[in-house]
Coordinates of C-alpha atoms in Angstrom, one line a residue:
Chain A
M1 CA 67.2 -45.8 70.5
P2 CA 68.3 -42.2 70.1
V3 CA 72.0 -41.2 70.0
T4 CA 72.9 -39.6 73.3
A5 CA 75.6 -37.4 74.7
P6 CA 76.5 -35.6 77.9
A7 CA 74.7 -32.2 77.9
Q8 CA 76.4 -29.1 79.2
P9 CA 76.4 -27.6 81.7
A10 CA 74.6 -30.2 83.9
A11 CA 76.6 -33.1 82.6
T12 CA 73.5 -35.1 82.2
T13 CA 73.0 -37.4 79.2
A14 CA 70.4 -36.2 76.7
A15 CA 69.0 -37.2 73.4
L16 CA 70.5 -35.5 70.4
K17 CA 68.2 -34.0 67.8
L18 CA 68.8 -34.9 64.2
R19 CA 68.9 -32.4 61.4
E20 CA 67.7 -33.9 58.1
S21 CA 67.5 -33.1 54.5
V22 CA 64.5 -31.0 53.8
S23 CA 63.7 -33.1 50.7
Q24 CA 63.7 -36.2 52.9
L25 CA 61.3 -34.9 55.5
S26 CA 57.9 -36.6 55.8
E27 CA 54.9 -34.5 55.0
D28 CA 54.1 -34.4 58.6
A29 CA 57.6 -33.3 59.7
L30 CA 57.7 -30.6 57.0
G31 CA 54.3 -29.4 58.1
R32 CA 55.4 -29.2 61.7
F33 CA 58.5 -27.3 60.7
R34 CA 56.4 -24.8 58.7
E35 CA 54.1 -24.3 61.6
A36 CA 57.0 -23.7 63.9
V37 CA 58.4 -21.1 61.5
R38 CA 55.0 -19.5 61.2
G39 CA 54.8 -19.2 65.0
F40 CA 58.4 -17.9 65.1
M41 CA 57.6 -15.2 62.5
A42 CA 54.4 -14.2 64.4
R43 CA 56.5 -13.2 67.4
S44 CA 57.4 -9.5 67.2
D45 CA 59.6 -9.4 70.3
N46 CA 63.1 -10.5 70.9
R47 CA 62.1 -14.2 70.7
G48 CA 60.9 -13.7 67.1
Y49 CA 62.2 -14.4 63.6
Q50 CA 63.0 -10.8 62.8
F51 CA 65.1 -10.4 65.8
Y52 CA 67.3 -13.3 65.0
A53 CA 67.5 -12.5 61.3
G54 CA 68.8 -9.1 62.3
W55 CA 71.9 -10.5 63.9
H56 CA 73.5 -11.3 60.6
G57 CA 73.2 -8.0 58.7
V58 CA 70.8 -5.2 59.4
P59 CA 70.7 -4.0 62.1
L60 CA 73.3 -5.8 64.2
G61 CA 75.9 -6.8 61.6
L62 CA 77.5 -9.6 63.7
C63 CA 78.2 -12.0 60.9
Q64 CA 81.6 -13.3 60.2
H65 CA 82.8 -14.1 56.7
H66 CA 86.1 -14.6 54.9
N67 CA 88.0 -15.2 58.2
A68 CA 88.9 -17.9 60.6
V69 CA 85.6 -17.9 62.5
F70 CA 83.3 -18.0 59.5
L71 CA 82.2 -21.6 60.2
P72 CA 82.2 -21.5 64.0
W73 CA 80.3 -18.2 64.2
H74 CA 77.5 -19.5 61.9
R75 CA 77.3 -22.8 63.8
G76 CA 76.6 -20.8 66.9
Y77 CA 74.1 -18.6 65.0
L78 CA 72.2 -21.8 63.9
Y79 CA 72.3 -23.0 67.5
H80 CA 70.6 -19.8 68.7
F81 CA 68.1 -19.8 65.9
E82 CA 67.2 -23.4 66.2
L83 CA 66.5 -23.1 70.0
A84 CA 64.3 -20.1 69.4
L85 CA 62.4 -22.2 66.8
Q86 CA 62.2 -25.1 69.3
D87 CA 60.6 -22.7 71.8
I88 CA 57.6 -23.0 69.5
D89 CA 57.9 -26.7 68.8
S90 CA 60.6 -28.6 70.7
D91 CA 60.6 -31.5 68.1
V92 CA 61.6 -29.5 65.1
T93 CA 65.2 -29.1 63.9
L94 CA 66.7 -27.1 61.1
P95 CA 66.6 -29.0 57.8
W96 CA 69.4 -28.7 55.2
W97 CA 69.3 -27.8 51.6
D98 CA 71.2 -30.5 49.7
W99 CA 72.8 -28.4 47.1
V100 CA 75.4 -31.1 46.5
D101 CA 73.1 -33.7 44.9
E102 CA 69.8 -31.8 44.2
A103 CA 69.0 -29.3 41.5
G104 CA 67.6 -25.9 42.2
I105 CA 65.8 -24.7 45.3
P106 CA 63.9 -27.4 47.2
D107 CA 60.2 -27.5 46.6
A108 CA 59.6 -26.9 50.3
Y109 CA 61.1 -23.4 49.8
S110 CA 60.2 -22.6 46.2
K111 CA 56.5 -23.3 46.2
R112 CA 54.3 -20.3 46.8
T113 CA 51.7 -22.2 48.7
A114 CA 51.7 -25.2 51.0
G115 CA 48.9 -27.2 52.5
G116 CA 46.2 -26.1 50.1
R117 CA 46.1 -22.4 49.2
R118 CA 47.9 -21.2 52.3
A119 CA 51.0 -19.1 51.7
N120 CA 54.2 -21.1 52.1
V121 CA 56.2 -19.4 55.0
L122 CA 59.4 -20.9 53.6
H123 CA 59.0 -19.2 50.2
D124 CA 59.7 -15.6 51.4
A125 CA 59.4 -13.4 54.5
P126 CA 58.9 -9.8 55.5
I127 CA 62.0 -7.7 56.3
K128 CA 61.2 -5.7 59.4
P129 CA 64.5 -5.4 61.3
F130 CA 63.8 -5.5 65.0
G131 CA 64.1 -2.2 66.9
V132 CA 65.0 0.1 64.1
Q133 CA 63.0 2.4 61.8
P134 CA 63.2 1.2 58.2
R135 CA 65.1 3.5 55.9
R136 CA 64.3 4.6 52.4
G137 CA 65.5 1.9 49.9
W138 CA 65.4 -1.0 52.3
P139 CA 63.7 -4.1 50.9
T140 CA 60.5 -4.9 52.7
R141 CA 60.3 -8.6 51.6
T142 CA 62.9 -11.2 50.7
S143 CA 63.4 -12.0 47.1
R144 CA 65.3 -14.6 45.0
R145 CA 66.5 -14.7 41.4
P146 CA 68.1 -18.1 41.1
G147 CA 70.7 -18.3 38.4
G148 CA 70.4 -14.6 37.6
D149 CA 70.0 -13.3 34.0
P150 CA 71.7 -15.9 31.8
S151 CA 72.3 -13.3 29.1
S152 CA 74.5 -11.1 31.3
G153 CA 78.1 -11.8 32.1
Q154 CA 79.6 -14.0 34.7
H155 CA 77.6 -16.4 36.8
P156 CA 77.8 -18.5 39.9
I157 CA 77.3 -22.2 39.5
G158 CA 73.9 -23.6 40.4
P159 CA 73.2 -26.8 42.3
P160 CA 73.9 -29.6 42.2
I161 CA 77.6 -29.1 42.7
R162 CA 78.5 -32.8 43.2
Q163 CA 81.5 -32.3 40.9
Y164 CA 83.2 -30.2 43.6
W165 CA 82.6 -32.5 46.5
D166 CA 86.0 -34.2 46.4
W167 CA 87.7 -30.8 46.0
I168 CA 85.8 -29.5 49.1
M169 CA 86.7 -32.5 51.2
E170 CA 90.3 -33.0 50.0
P171 CA 92.1 -30.7 52.5
S172 CA 93.4 -32.0 55.8
S173 CA 94.0 -28.5 57.0
F174 CA 91.1 -26.5 58.4
D175 CA 92.3 -23.3 56.8
E176 CA 92.2 -24.8 53.4
F177 CA 88.9 -26.4 54.0
N178 CA 87.6 -23.1 55.2
R179 CA 88.8 -21.4 52.1
R180 CA 87.1 -23.9 49.8
I181 CA 83.8 -24.1 51.7
T182 CA 83.7 -20.3 51.7
F183 CA 83.9 -20.3 47.9
V184 CA 81.0 -22.7 47.7
H185 CA 79.0 -20.7 50.3
D186 CA 79.5 -17.4 48.5
N187 CA 78.7 -19.0 45.2
L188 CA 75.4 -20.3 46.4
H189 CA 74.4 -17.0 47.9
G190 CA 75.2 -15.4 44.6
W191 CA 73.3 -18.1 42.6
V192 CA 70.1 -17.6 44.7
G193 CA 70.5 -13.9 44.2
G194 CA 67.9 -11.3 45.3
T195 CA 68.2 -10.5 49.0
M196 CA 70.1 -13.8 49.5
G197 CA 72.9 -12.1 47.6
D198 CA 73.5 -9.4 50.2
P199 CA 74.7 -10.1 53.7
N200 CA 72.6 -7.2 55.0
W201 CA 69.3 -9.0 54.2
A202 CA 70.2 -12.7 53.5
A203 CA 69.2 -14.1 56.9
F204 CA 65.7 -12.8 56.5
D205 CA 65.1 -15.4 53.8
P206 CA 64.0 -18.8 55.2
L207 CA 66.3 -20.4 52.6
F208 CA 69.3 -18.9 54.3
W209 CA 68.9 -21.2 57.3
A210 CA 68.7 -24.3 55.1
H211 CA 71.7 -23.1 53.2
H212 CA 73.8 -22.5 56.3
T213 CA 72.6 -25.8 57.9
M214 CA 74.1 -27.5 54.8
V215 CA 77.3 -25.5 55.1
D216 CA 77.5 -26.6 58.8
R217 CA 76.8 -30.2 57.8
V218 CA 79.6 -30.2 55.2
W219 CA 81.9 -28.9 58.0
R220 CA 80.6 -31.7 60.3
I221 CA 81.4 -34.3 57.6
W222 CA 84.9 -32.9 57.1
Q223 CA 85.4 -33.1 60.9
H224 CA 84.4 -36.7 60.8
N225 CA 87.0 -37.3 58.1
N226 CA 89.7 -35.3 59.9
P227 CA 89.5 -36.0 63.6
G228 CA 91.7 -33.9 65.7
A229 CA 92.6 -31.6 62.8
M230 CA 91.6 -28.5 64.8
A231 CA 93.2 -29.5 68.0
N232 CA 95.9 -26.9 67.6
Y233 CA 93.9 -24.4 65.7
P234 CA 95.2 -20.9 66.8
F235 CA 91.8 -19.4 67.1
L236 CA 90.2 -21.8 69.5
D237 CA 89.9 -19.2 72.2
R238 CA 88.6 -16.5 69.9
A239 CA 85.3 -15.2 71.4
M240 CA 82.3 -14.9 69.1
T241 CA 79.5 -12.4 69.7
Y242 CA 75.8 -13.0 69.5
A243 CA 72.9 -10.8 70.5
K244 CA 71.8 -13.2 73.3
A245 CA 73.7 -15.4 75.7
P246 CA 75.5 -17.7 75.4
S247 CA 78.4 -16.3 73.5
F248 CA 80.9 -18.9 72.5
K249 CA 84.5 -19.4 72.0
V250 CA 85.5 -21.3 68.9
R251 CA 86.4 -24.4 70.9
E252 CA 82.9 -24.6 72.4
V253 CA 81.2 -25.2 69.0
L254 CA 83.5 -27.8 67.6
K255 CA 81.5 -30.8 68.8
V256 CA 78.0 -30.6 67.4
S257 CA 76.9 -33.2 70.0
Q258 CA 77.7 -30.7 72.7
L259 CA 75.2 -28.3 71.0
G260 CA 72.5 -31.0 71.0
Y261 CA 72.3 -32.1 67.4
E262 CA 73.7 -34.4 64.7
Y263 CA 73.2 -34.8 61.0
A264 CA 71.5 -37.7 59.4
A265 CA 70.7 -38.5 55.8
Q266 CA 68.1 -40.8 57.2
S267 CA 67.3 -42.3 60.6
A268 CA 65.2 -45.1 61.9
S269 CA 64.4 -46.5 65.4
V270 CA 62.8 -49.6 66.7
P271 CA 61.6 -50.3 70.3
G272 CA 64.1 -51.8 72.6
T273 CA 63.6 -54.2 75.6
V274 CA 62.4 -51.7 78.2
Chain B
M1 CA 80.7 -6.5 33.2
E2 CA 84.0 -5.0 34.3
R3 CA 87.3 -6.0 32.8
W4 CA 90.5 -5.7 34.7
K5 CA 93.8 -6.6 33.1
G6 CA 96.9 -6.7 35.2
K7 CA 100.5 -5.9 34.3
P8 CA 102.5 -9.0 33.4
L9 CA 103.7 -10.9 36.4
E10 CA 107.4 -12.0 36.0
L11 CA 107.8 -15.6 37.0
P12 CA 111.4 -16.9 36.7
I13 CA 110.5 -20.4 37.8
D14 CA 110.4 -23.7 36.1
F15 CA 106.8 -24.6 35.8
G16 CA 107.7 -28.2 35.2
S17 CA 108.7 -28.5 38.9
L18 CA 105.7 -26.6 40.1
S19 CA 103.5 -28.3 42.6
R20 CA 101.0 -25.5 43.0
L21 CA 100.5 -21.9 41.9
D22 CA 98.1 -19.6 43.7
L23 CA 96.9 -16.2 42.6
V24 CA 96.1 -14.1 45.7
F25 CA 94.0 -11.0 45.3
E26 CA 95.0 -9.0 48.4
G27 CA 92.9 -6.4 50.0
M28 CA 89.8 -7.4 48.1
R29 CA 87.0 -5.0 48.9
R30 CA 83.6 -6.3 50.0
D31 CA 81.6 -3.3 50.6
E32 CA 80.3 -2.7 47.0
G33 CA 78.1 -5.7 46.5
T34 CA 78.3 -9.3 45.6
F35 CA 79.9 -10.1 42.2
T36 CA 81.1 -13.1 40.2
A37 CA 84.5 -13.0 38.6
Y38 CA 86.1 -15.2 35.9
V39 CA 89.9 -15.2 35.8
F40 CA 91.8 -15.9 32.6
L41 CA 95.6 -16.3 32.1
N42 CA 97.5 -15.0 29.1
A43 CA 94.4 -14.3 27.1
P44 CA 95.2 -11.2 25.0
R45 CA 92.1 -11.3 22.8
L46 CA 89.3 -12.0 25.2
R47 CA 85.6 -11.5 24.3
A48 CA 83.3 -10.1 27.0
D49 CA 81.3 -13.3 26.9
A50 CA 84.3 -15.7 27.3
G51 CA 83.1 -18.4 29.7
R52 CA 84.4 -21.2 31.8
D53 CA 85.0 -23.3 28.7
H54 CA 87.5 -20.8 27.2
P55 CA 90.9 -22.4 26.9
R56 CA 92.6 -19.7 28.9
F57 CA 90.0 -19.8 31.7
A58 CA 91.7 -20.4 35.1
A59 CA 89.2 -20.0 37.9
A60 CA 86.0 -18.3 39.0
F61 CA 84.7 -17.1 42.3
T62 CA 81.7 -15.3 43.7
L63 CA 82.3 -12.9 46.6
F64 CA 79.4 -12.4 49.0
A65 CA 79.6 -8.7 49.8
H66 CA 77.5 -6.0 51.3
E67 CA 75.6 -4.2 48.7
Q68 CA 75.4 -0.8 50.2
C69 CA 75.8 0.9 53.6
W70 CA 72.5 1.3 55.4
G71 CA 73.8 3.3 58.4
D72 CA 74.7 6.8 59.0
E73 CA 77.8 8.5 57.6
G74 CA 80.9 6.5 58.6
H75 CA 79.0 3.3 59.5
C76 CA 80.9 1.3 56.9
D77 CA 84.2 3.0 57.3
W78 CA 86.3 -0.1 57.7
K79 CA 89.5 1.8 58.0
R80 CA 89.0 2.7 61.6
E81 CA 92.0 2.4 63.9
P82 CA 92.0 1.2 67.5
V83 CA 91.0 4.2 69.7
S84 CA 93.2 3.1 72.5
P85 CA 95.7 0.4 73.4
F86 CA 92.9 -1.3 75.3
D87 CA 90.6 -1.5 72.2
M88 CA 90.1 -5.2 71.7
R89 CA 87.2 -4.9 69.3
P90 CA 87.4 -7.1 66.2
E91 CA 87.9 -5.6 62.8
H92 CA 85.0 -4.1 60.9
D93 CA 82.8 -6.7 59.2
V94 CA 83.5 -5.3 55.7
T95 CA 87.3 -5.1 56.2
P96 CA 88.9 -6.2 52.9
T97 CA 89.8 -9.8 52.6
A98 CA 92.2 -12.0 50.5
V99 CA 90.9 -14.2 47.8
T100 CA 93.2 -17.1 46.9
L101 CA 92.7 -19.1 43.7
D102 CA 94.6 -22.3 42.9
V103 CA 95.4 -22.0 39.2
T104 CA 97.9 -24.9 39.0
D105 CA 95.9 -26.8 36.3
A106 CA 95.5 -23.7 34.2
I107 CA 99.2 -22.9 34.4
R108 CA 100.1 -26.4 33.3
R109 CA 97.9 -26.0 30.3
L110 CA 99.9 -22.9 29.3
G111 CA 103.2 -24.8 29.2
N112 CA 106.1 -22.9 30.6
P113 CA 105.3 -19.1 30.2
D114 CA 107.9 -16.4 31.2
Q115 CA 105.1 -14.1 32.1
L116 CA 101.6 -14.3 33.4
T117 CA 99.0 -11.8 32.5
V118 CA 95.8 -12.0 34.5
T119 CA 92.5 -10.8 33.2
V120 CA 89.4 -10.6 35.3
H121 CA 85.8 -10.3 34.0
A122 CA 83.4 -9.5 36.8
T123 CA 79.7 -9.0 36.9
K124 CA 77.8 -7.4 39.7
L125 CA 74.9 -9.5 41.0
A126 CA 72.6 -6.6 41.7
D127 CA 73.4 -4.8 38.5
P128 CA 74.8 -6.9 35.7
K129 CA 75.1 -3.8 33.4
E130 CA 77.5 -2.0 35.8
T131 CA 81.0 -1.7 34.2
Q132 CA 83.2 -0.3 36.9
G133 CA 84.0 -0.4 40.6
I134 CA 82.9 -4.1 40.8
V135 CA 86.1 -5.8 41.7
R136 CA 88.5 -3.8 43.7
F137 CA 91.7 -5.0 45.4
E138 CA 95.1 -3.7 46.4
R139 CA 97.5 -6.2 44.9
L140 CA 97.6 -9.4 42.9
T141 CA 100.4 -11.8 43.9
A142 CA 101.3 -15.1 42.3
V143 CA 102.7 -17.6 44.8
A144 CA 104.4 -20.7 43.5
Y145 CA 105.1 -23.8 45.5
R146 CA 107.5 -26.5 44.5

């Protein structure tokens, strides 16, 4: 039996979709996700991957970092991106990259091929920002350099980062949690490196979406542990901008069930009586 | 790698009664690319390759920052002012931020110092050989909580 919740705006009850760890997806589920991403990338109009990737950095620059709406804005961004993906296959959801307990970049994203000798659409992607002429010096494809050059200077910490879990989860204040998860978020962007290390291009990398789904999951877990902690948050009515409707106020993205999803490490169902 | 060494911060407090000490890098620029910084306290002779295991290491952070402006002239000018009293647009997306580091544990390891000298080693992600302009901020403030 699926978990259900009232769906806005019709106030009907609808089944929530579960976001799962990419490393826990069945071969079939991962294959369907890849096919949906492939179809998403094939769309060149304002329903396609390049259009949505361009909200974050080039060309639209709507992303929010190092401020009070970092987590809410990205939750809304994932909502829009996931619905566009579900226009291709309504059963797929955004999987998360478990950088708390798993080392390196997940195989699903790091292997060059998938399903035989076919290119793995999660490995990299073209960078063709929607509606603008490319400029000299722009990257044309996403790149990664996990861990960077170990012989040069200061480095971010690579996954798994389990040793920081208690530190991340410790605060009861959202401001402090936001500060700590921002550190972790920035650290992992830097650890992946390449175009993931630059807000202008990061969202063109398929791994960006698994990374931010994990960030959103960590926030969701913190919300579980701190119910009501954001009831008097002073930015609840702050409007957040996206390139398609709906826009959101912060208060409208606090309950993930109202956005149609939940997180699960694993899930299982059995038939009921009807 | 870029090294920044601050002037000594005078701290006339009893570190024994301290519950927390933060270092706040105010006005941290984030329009010159992502970098990783290691922060050391009272470390006068610090090698360039000093790491997280150095006894005077206090904290580290990576700042996710825009590498370069891709727009026309003025596109990344974050210093813009409201053009009218009705201008409700949010601040520019590369407006400098504050980076707060909790260095309480590191302070406790130092004992009860009269002064605190902060040294930052920073490496730019896109160009590890770069030696300047990597970490830029307006002010460093130590905030002690009892």
